[in-house]
Short mmCIF file of C-alpha atoms in Angstrom, two decimals:
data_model
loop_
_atom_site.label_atom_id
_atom_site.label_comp_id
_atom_site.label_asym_id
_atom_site.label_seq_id
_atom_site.Cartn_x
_atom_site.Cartn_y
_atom_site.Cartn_z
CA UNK A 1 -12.58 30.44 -11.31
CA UNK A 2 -9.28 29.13 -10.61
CA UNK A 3 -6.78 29.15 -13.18
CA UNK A 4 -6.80 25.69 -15.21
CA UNK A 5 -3.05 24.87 -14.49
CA UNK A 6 -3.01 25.66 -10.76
CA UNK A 7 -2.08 22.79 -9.01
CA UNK A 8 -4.00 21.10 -6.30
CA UNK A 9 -2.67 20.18 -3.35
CA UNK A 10 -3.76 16.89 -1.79
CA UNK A 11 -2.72 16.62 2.35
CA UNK A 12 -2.90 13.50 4.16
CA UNK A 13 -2.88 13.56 7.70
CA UNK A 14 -1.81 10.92 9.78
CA UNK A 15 -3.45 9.22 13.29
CA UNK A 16 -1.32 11.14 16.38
CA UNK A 17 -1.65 11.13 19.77
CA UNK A 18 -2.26 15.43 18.77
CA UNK A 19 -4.83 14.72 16.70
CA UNK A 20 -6.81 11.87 18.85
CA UNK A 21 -6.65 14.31 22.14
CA UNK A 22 -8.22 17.41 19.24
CA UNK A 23 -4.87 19.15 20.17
CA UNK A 24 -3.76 19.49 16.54
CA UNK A 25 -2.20 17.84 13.39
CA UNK A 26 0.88 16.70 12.14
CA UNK A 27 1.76 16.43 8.51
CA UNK A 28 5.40 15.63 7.20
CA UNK A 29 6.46 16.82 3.73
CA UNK A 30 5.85 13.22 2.03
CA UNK A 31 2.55 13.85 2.77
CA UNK A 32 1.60 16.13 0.65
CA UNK A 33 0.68 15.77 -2.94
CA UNK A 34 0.75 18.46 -5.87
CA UNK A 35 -1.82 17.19 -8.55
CA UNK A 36 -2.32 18.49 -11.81
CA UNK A 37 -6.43 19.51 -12.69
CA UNK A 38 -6.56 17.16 -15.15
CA UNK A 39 -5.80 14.47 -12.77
CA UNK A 40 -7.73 15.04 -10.10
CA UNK A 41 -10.57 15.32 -12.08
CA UNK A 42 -10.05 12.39 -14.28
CA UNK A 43 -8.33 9.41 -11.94
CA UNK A 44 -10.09 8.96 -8.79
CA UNK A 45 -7.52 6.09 -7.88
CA UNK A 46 -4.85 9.29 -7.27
CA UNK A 47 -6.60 9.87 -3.60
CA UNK A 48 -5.78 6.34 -1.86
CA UNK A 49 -2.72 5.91 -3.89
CA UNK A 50 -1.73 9.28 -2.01
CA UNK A 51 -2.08 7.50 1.23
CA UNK A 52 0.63 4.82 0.05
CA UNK A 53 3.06 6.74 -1.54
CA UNK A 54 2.24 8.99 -4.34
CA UNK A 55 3.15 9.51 -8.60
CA UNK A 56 4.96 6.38 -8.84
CA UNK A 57 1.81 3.94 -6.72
CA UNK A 58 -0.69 5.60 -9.22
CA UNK A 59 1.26 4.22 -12.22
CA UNK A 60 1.34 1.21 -10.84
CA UNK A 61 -2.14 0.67 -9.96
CA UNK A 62 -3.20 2.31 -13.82
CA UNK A 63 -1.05 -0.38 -15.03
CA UNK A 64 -2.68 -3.10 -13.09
CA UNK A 65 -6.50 -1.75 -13.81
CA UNK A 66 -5.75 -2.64 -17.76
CA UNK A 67 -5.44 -5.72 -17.38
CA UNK A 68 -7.98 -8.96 -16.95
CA UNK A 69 -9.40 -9.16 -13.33
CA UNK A 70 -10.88 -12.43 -11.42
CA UNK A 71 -13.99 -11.25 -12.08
CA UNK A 72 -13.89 -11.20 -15.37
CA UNK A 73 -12.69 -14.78 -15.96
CA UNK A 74 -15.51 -15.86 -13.81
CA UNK A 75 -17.49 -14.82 -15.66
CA UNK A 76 -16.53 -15.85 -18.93
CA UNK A 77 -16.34 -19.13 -17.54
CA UNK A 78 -19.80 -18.93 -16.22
CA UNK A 79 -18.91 -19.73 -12.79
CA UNK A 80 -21.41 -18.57 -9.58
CA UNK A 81 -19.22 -16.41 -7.67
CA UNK A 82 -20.09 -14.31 -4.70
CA UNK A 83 -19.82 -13.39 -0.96
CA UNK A 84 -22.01 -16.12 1.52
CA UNK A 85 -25.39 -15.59 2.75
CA UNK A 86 -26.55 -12.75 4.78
CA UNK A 87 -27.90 -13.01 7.86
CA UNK A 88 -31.57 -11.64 8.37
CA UNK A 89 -31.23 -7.96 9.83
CA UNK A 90 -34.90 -6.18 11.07
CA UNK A 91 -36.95 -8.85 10.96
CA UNK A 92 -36.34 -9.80 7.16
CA UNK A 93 -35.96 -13.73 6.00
CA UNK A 94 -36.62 -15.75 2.86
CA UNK A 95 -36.46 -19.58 2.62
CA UNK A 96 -33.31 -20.83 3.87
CA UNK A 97 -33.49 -24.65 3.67
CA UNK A 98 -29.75 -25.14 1.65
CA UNK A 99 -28.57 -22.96 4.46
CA UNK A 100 -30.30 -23.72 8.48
CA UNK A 101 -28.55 -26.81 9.69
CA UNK A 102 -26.04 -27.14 7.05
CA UNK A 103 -22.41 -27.41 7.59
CA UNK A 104 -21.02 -23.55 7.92
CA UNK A 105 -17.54 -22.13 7.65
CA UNK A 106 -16.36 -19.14 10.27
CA UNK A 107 -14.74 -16.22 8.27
CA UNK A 108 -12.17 -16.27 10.30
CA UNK A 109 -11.36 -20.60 9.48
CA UNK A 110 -10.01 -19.44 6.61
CA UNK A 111 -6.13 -18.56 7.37
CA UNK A 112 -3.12 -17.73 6.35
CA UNK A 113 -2.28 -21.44 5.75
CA UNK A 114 -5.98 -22.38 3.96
CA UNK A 115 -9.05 -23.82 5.57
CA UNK A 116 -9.14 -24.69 8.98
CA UNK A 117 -11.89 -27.11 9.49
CA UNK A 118 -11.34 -27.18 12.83
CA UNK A 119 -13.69 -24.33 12.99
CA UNK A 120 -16.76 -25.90 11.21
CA UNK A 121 -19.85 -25.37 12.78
CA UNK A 122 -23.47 -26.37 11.46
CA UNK A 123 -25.65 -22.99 10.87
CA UNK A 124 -28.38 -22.55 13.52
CA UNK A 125 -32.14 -22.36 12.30
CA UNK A 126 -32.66 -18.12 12.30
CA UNK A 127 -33.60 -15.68 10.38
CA UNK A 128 -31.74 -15.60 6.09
CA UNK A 129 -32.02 -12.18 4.55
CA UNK A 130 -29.76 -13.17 1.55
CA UNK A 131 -30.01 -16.92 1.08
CA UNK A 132 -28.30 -16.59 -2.20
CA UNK A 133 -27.99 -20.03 -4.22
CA UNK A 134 -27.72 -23.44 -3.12
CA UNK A 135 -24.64 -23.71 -5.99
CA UNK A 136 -22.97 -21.15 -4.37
CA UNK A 137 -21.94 -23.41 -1.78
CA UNK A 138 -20.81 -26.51 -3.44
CA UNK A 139 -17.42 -27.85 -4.15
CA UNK A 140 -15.28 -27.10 -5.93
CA UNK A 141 -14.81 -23.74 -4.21
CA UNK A 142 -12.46 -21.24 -4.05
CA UNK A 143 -13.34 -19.33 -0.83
CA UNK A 144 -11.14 -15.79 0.18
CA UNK A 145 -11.84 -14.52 3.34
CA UNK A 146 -12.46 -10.01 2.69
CA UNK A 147 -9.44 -9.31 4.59
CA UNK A 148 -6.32 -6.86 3.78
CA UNK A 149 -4.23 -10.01 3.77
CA UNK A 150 -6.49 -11.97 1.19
CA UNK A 151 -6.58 -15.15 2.72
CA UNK A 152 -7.85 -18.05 0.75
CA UNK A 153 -8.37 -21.30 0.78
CA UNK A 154 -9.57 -24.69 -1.51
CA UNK A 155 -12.66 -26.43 -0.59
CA UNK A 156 -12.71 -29.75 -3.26
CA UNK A 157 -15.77 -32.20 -1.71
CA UNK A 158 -18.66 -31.93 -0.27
CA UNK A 159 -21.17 -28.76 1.04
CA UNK A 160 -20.22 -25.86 2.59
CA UNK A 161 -22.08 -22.83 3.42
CA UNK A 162 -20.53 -19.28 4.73
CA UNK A 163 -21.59 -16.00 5.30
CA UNK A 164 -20.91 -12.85 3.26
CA UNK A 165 -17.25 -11.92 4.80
CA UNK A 166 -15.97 -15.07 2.69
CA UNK A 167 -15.98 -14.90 -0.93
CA UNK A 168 -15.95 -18.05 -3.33
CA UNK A 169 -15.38 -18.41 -6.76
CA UNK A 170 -17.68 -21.88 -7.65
CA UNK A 171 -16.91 -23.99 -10.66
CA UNK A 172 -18.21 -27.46 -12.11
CA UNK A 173 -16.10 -30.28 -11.18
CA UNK A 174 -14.55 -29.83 -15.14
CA UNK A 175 -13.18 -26.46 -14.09
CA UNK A 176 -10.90 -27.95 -10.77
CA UNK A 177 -7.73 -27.69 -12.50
CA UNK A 178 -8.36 -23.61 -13.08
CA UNK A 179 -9.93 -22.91 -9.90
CA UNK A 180 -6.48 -24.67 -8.33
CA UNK A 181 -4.48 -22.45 -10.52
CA UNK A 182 -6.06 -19.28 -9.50
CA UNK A 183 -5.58 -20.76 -5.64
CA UNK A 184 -1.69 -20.97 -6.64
CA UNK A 185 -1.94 -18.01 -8.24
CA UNK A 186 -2.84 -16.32 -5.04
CA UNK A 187 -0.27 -18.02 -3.05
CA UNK A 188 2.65 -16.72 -6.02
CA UNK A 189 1.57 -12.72 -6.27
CA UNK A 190 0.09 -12.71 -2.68
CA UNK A 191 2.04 -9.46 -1.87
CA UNK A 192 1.53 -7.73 -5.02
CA UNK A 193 -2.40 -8.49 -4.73
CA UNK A 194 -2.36 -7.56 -1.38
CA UNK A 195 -0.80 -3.92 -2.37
CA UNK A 196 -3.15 -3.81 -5.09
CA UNK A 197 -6.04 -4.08 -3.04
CA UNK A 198 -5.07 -1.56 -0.28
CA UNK A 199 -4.41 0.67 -3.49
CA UNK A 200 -8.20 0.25 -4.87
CA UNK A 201 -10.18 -0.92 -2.05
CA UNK A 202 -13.56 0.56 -1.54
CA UNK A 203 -13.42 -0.37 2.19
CA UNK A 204 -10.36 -1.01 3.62
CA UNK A 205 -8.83 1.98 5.99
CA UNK A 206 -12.20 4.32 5.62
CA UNK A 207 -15.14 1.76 6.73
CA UNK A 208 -13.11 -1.02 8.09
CA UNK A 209 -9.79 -1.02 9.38
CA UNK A 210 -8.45 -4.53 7.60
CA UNK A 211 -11.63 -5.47 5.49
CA UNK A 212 -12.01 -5.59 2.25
CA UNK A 213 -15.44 -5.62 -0.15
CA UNK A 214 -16.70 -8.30 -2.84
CA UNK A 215 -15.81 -5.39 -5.27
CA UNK A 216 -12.29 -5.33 -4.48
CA UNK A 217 -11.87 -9.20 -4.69
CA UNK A 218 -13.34 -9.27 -8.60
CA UNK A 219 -11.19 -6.41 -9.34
CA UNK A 220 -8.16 -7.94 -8.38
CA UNK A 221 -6.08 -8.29 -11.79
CA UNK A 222 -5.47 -12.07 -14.11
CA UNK A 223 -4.00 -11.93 -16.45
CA UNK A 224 -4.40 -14.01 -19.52
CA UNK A 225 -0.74 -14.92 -19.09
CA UNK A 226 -0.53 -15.04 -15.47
CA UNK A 227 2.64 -12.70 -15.25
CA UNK A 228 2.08 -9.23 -13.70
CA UNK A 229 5.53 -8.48 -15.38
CA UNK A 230 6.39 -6.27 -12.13
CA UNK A 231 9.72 -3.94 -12.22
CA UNK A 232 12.00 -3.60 -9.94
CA UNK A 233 10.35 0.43 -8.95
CA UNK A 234 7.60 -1.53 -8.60
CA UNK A 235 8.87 -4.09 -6.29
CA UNK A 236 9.78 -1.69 -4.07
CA UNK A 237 6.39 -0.07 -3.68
CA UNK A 238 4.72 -3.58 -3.43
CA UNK A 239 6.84 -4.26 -0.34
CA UNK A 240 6.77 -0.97 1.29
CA UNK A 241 2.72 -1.15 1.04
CA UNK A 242 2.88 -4.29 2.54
CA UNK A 243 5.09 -3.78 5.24
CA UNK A 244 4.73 -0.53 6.70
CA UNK A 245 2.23 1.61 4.63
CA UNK A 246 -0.89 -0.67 5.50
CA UNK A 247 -0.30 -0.21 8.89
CA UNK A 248 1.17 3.46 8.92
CA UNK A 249 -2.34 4.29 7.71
CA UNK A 250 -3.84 2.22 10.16
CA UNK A 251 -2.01 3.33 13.12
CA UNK A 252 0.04 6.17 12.32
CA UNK A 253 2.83 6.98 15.25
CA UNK A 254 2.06 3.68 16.72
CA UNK A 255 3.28 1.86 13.45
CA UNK A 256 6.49 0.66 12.68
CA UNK A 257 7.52 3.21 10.25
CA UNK A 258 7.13 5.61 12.95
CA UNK A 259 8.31 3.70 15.63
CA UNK A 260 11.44 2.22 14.42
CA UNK A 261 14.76 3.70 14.15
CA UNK A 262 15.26 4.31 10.63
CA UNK A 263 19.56 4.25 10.60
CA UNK A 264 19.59 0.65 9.70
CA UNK A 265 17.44 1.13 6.33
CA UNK A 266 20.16 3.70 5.23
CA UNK A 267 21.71 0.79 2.87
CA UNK A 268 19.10 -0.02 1.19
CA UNK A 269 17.79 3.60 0.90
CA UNK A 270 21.10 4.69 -0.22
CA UNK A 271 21.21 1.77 -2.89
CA UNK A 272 18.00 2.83 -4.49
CA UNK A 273 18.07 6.31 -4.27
CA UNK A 274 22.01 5.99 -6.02
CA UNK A 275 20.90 3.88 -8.22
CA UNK A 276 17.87 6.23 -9.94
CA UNK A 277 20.71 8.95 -10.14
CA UNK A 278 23.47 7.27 -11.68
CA UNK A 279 20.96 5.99 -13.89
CA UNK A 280 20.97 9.54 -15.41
CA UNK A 281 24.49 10.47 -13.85
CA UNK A 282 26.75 8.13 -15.64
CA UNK A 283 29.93 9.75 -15.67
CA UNK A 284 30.92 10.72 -12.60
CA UNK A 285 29.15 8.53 -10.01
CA UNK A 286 26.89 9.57 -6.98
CA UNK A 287 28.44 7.62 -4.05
CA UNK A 288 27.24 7.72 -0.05
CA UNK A 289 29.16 8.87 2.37
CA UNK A 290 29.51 8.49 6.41
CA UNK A 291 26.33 9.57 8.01
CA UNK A 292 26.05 11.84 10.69
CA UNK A 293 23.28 11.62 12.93
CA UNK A 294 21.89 14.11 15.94
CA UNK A 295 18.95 12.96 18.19
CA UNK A 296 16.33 13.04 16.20
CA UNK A 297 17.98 13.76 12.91
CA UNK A 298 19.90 11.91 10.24
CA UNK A 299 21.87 13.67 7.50
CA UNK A 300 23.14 10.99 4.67
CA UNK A 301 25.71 12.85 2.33
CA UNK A 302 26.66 12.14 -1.31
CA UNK A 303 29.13 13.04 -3.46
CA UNK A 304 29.43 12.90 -7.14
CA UNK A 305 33.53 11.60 -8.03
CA UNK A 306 35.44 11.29 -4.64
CA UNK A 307 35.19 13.35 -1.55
CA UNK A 308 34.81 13.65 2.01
CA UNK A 309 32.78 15.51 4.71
CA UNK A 310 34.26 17.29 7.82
CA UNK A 311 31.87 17.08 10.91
CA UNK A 312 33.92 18.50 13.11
CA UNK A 313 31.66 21.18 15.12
CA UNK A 314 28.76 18.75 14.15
CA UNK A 315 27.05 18.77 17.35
CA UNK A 316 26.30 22.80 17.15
CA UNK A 317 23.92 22.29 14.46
CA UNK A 318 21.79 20.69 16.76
CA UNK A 319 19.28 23.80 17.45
CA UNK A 320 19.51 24.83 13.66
CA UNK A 321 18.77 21.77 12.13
CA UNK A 322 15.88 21.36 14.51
CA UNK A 323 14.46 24.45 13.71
CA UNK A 324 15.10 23.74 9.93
CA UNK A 325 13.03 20.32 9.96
CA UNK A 326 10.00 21.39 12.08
CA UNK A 327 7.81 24.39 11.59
CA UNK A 328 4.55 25.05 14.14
CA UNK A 329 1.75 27.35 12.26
CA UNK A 330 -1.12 28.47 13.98
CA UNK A 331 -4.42 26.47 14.50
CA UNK A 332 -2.41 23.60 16.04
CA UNK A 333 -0.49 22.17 12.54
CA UNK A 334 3.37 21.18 13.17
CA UNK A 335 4.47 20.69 9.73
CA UNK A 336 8.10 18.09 9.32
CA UNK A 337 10.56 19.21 6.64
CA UNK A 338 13.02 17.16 5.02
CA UNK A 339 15.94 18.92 3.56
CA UNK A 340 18.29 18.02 0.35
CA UNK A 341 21.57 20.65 0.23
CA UNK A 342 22.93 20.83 -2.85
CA UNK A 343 27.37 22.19 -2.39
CA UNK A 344 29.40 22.01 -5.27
CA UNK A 345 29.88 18.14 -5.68
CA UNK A 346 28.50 17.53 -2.41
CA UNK A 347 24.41 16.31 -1.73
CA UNK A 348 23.37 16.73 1.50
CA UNK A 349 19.41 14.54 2.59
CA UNK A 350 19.00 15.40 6.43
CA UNK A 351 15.53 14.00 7.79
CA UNK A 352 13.73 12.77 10.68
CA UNK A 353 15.51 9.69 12.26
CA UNK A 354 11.84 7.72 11.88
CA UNK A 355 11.96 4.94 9.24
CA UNK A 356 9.44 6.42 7.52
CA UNK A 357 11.49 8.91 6.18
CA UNK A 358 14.28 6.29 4.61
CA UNK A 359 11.97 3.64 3.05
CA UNK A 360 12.82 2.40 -0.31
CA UNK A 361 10.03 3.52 -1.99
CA UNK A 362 10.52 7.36 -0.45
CA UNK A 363 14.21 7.03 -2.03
CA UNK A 364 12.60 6.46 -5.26
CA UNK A 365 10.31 9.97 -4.45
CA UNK A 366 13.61 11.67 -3.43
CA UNK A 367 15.72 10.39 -5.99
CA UNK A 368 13.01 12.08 -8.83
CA UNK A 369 13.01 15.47 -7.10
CA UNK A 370 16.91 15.24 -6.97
CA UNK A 371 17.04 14.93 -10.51
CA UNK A 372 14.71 17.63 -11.14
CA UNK A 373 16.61 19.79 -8.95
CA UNK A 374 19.21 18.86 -10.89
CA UNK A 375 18.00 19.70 -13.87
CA UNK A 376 16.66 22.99 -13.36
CA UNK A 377 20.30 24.28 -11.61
CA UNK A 378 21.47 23.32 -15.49
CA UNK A 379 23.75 19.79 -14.51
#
């Protein structure tokens, strides 16, 4: 039996060209999660939160769970709410007739700018499998299409049928006015939602590549007050989800966090990840200094106070550093490093040059082990 307070260690491997020819994996060192027992056993949302980020996506997502979902005030409302009909699949069908010949709405009419209707057809007479109810078509509707990007749209007059990749929230004509506030409400915290979702989804990356499930559109969170009340950590994670972990997952090296250069993003990583320490640091300031770079390799200095670094003989550290921030194991597994150098005054964070490695949010990860380094050398 394995000792209670043993940590588990969670690995997430990335898509590579390695791994898609069976040659071997890759794995960096953000990739790999420590989790208390207790966790692991208790919080099943730690697993995909691991995908986008780690500790600090968790909390966020907890946060989120606790508070009132769409689903919920649906149903208090007493609304029909729903995905769209099914088609028939081996040979089933039930009665149909609000359905065969009626006007019907392609998933993919519903955009990233509402409702085309452009793209209405009328619903050829075959075989129903899950008719559900005529109500569940009529206006007013709320229809999102089950798509990582949660697009939505308002349908106000008139019937409407769709099948079950669209999902609509259906309310008597006395409930417009809320149904048109949850549509703005999408349109406000679309990119919080949208992290939220990739966070909890029951589909998206595993049985569909962009899809989401019914489940994961009820569960997204309303609250009473309509303010997610998101700080600024949080921010961070939201857009780094959004704009590179979605797809990092997704694609892996073909992404953008692997693909771009990631020397422009030193700003903004150095702003966040100086931020967290002076936070604690108050005194004597951690400020960046010049960056060095190698092919391949990026070291961003700090210094506590006022200092500067020497690179002269810069370039014959090439060969070290490489050796430093790659290790190959047997079986095929190239492991990346990143490395933090603590001298006197001096921090030293040399990494990958992929912009993976100097996202916000991984500034925020750094920034917490810096501290704890920190800590336990008694500053």
């Amino acid at each position: 039996t394995p000792p209670p307070k043993r940590k588990i260690l969670h690995a997430t491997f990335r898509r590579s060209g390695r791994a898609n020819a069976e040659q071997g994996f890759d794995i960096d060192y953000y990739d790999m999660h420590w989790l208390p027992r207790e966790l692991a056993v208790t919080n099943d949302s730690v697993w995909r939160s691991n995908l986008l980020g780690g500790g600090r996506v968790l909390g966020f997502v907890d946060r989120l769970k606790k508070l009132r979902t769409l689903g919920d005030y649906a149903k208090g409302r007493g609304w029909d709410y729903g995905e769209g009909f099914i088609e028939g699949a081996r040979g089933v069908s039930r009665p149909a007739d609000h359905i065969i010949g009626k006007p019907l709405l392609p998933s993919d009419s519903v955009t990233e700018t509402g409702i085309d209707v452009s793209g209405i057809t009328a619903e050829p007479n075959k075989k129903i499998e899950g008719p559900r109810s005529k109500r569940r078509f009529t206006a007013p509707m709320l229809l999102i299409r089950e798509h990582m990007d949660l697009y939505h749209g308002m349908w106000t007059s008139g019937y409407l049928t769709y099948k079950n990749k669209l999902f609509g929230f259906c309310s008597p004509g006395t409930d417009l006015a809320k149904l048109n506030r949850i549509d703005a409400w999408l349109n406000s915290q679309n990119r919080v939602l949208r992290a939220f979702a990739a966070a909890i989804s029951v589909r998206l990356f595993t049985q569909k590549a962009t899809t989401l499930s019914g489940v994961d559109i009820v569960s997204l969170p309303y609250p009473e007050n309509r303010d997610l009340d998101l700080s600024t950590h949080e921010q961070v994670l939201v857009d780094d989800i959004v704009d590179y972990y979605r797809d990092l997952i997704r694609l892996g090296e073909d992404s953008a966090a692997m693909a771009q250069f990631g020397w422009a993003a030193l700003t903004d990583f150095n702003a966040v990840y100086m931020r967290q320490i002076n936070a604690v640091y108050k005194t004597n300031k951690l400020k960046a200094m010049e960056p060095q770079r190698w092919p391949g390799v990026i070291c961003q200095p700090f210094v506590f106070g006022q200092g500067k670094v020497d690179w002269n003989g810069a370039e014959e550290l090439k060969d070290k550093l490489d050796a430093l921030l790659e290790e190959k194991q047997d079986g095929g597994l190239t492991i990346t490093r990143i490395a933090r150098l603590y001298d006197g005054r001096c921090i030293y964070v040399l990494k990958p040059d992929r912009l993976r490695y100097w996202l916000r949010s991984i500034a925020l990860r750094d920034a917490d082990e810096t501290l704890a380094d920190l800590w336990e050398q008694g500053f």
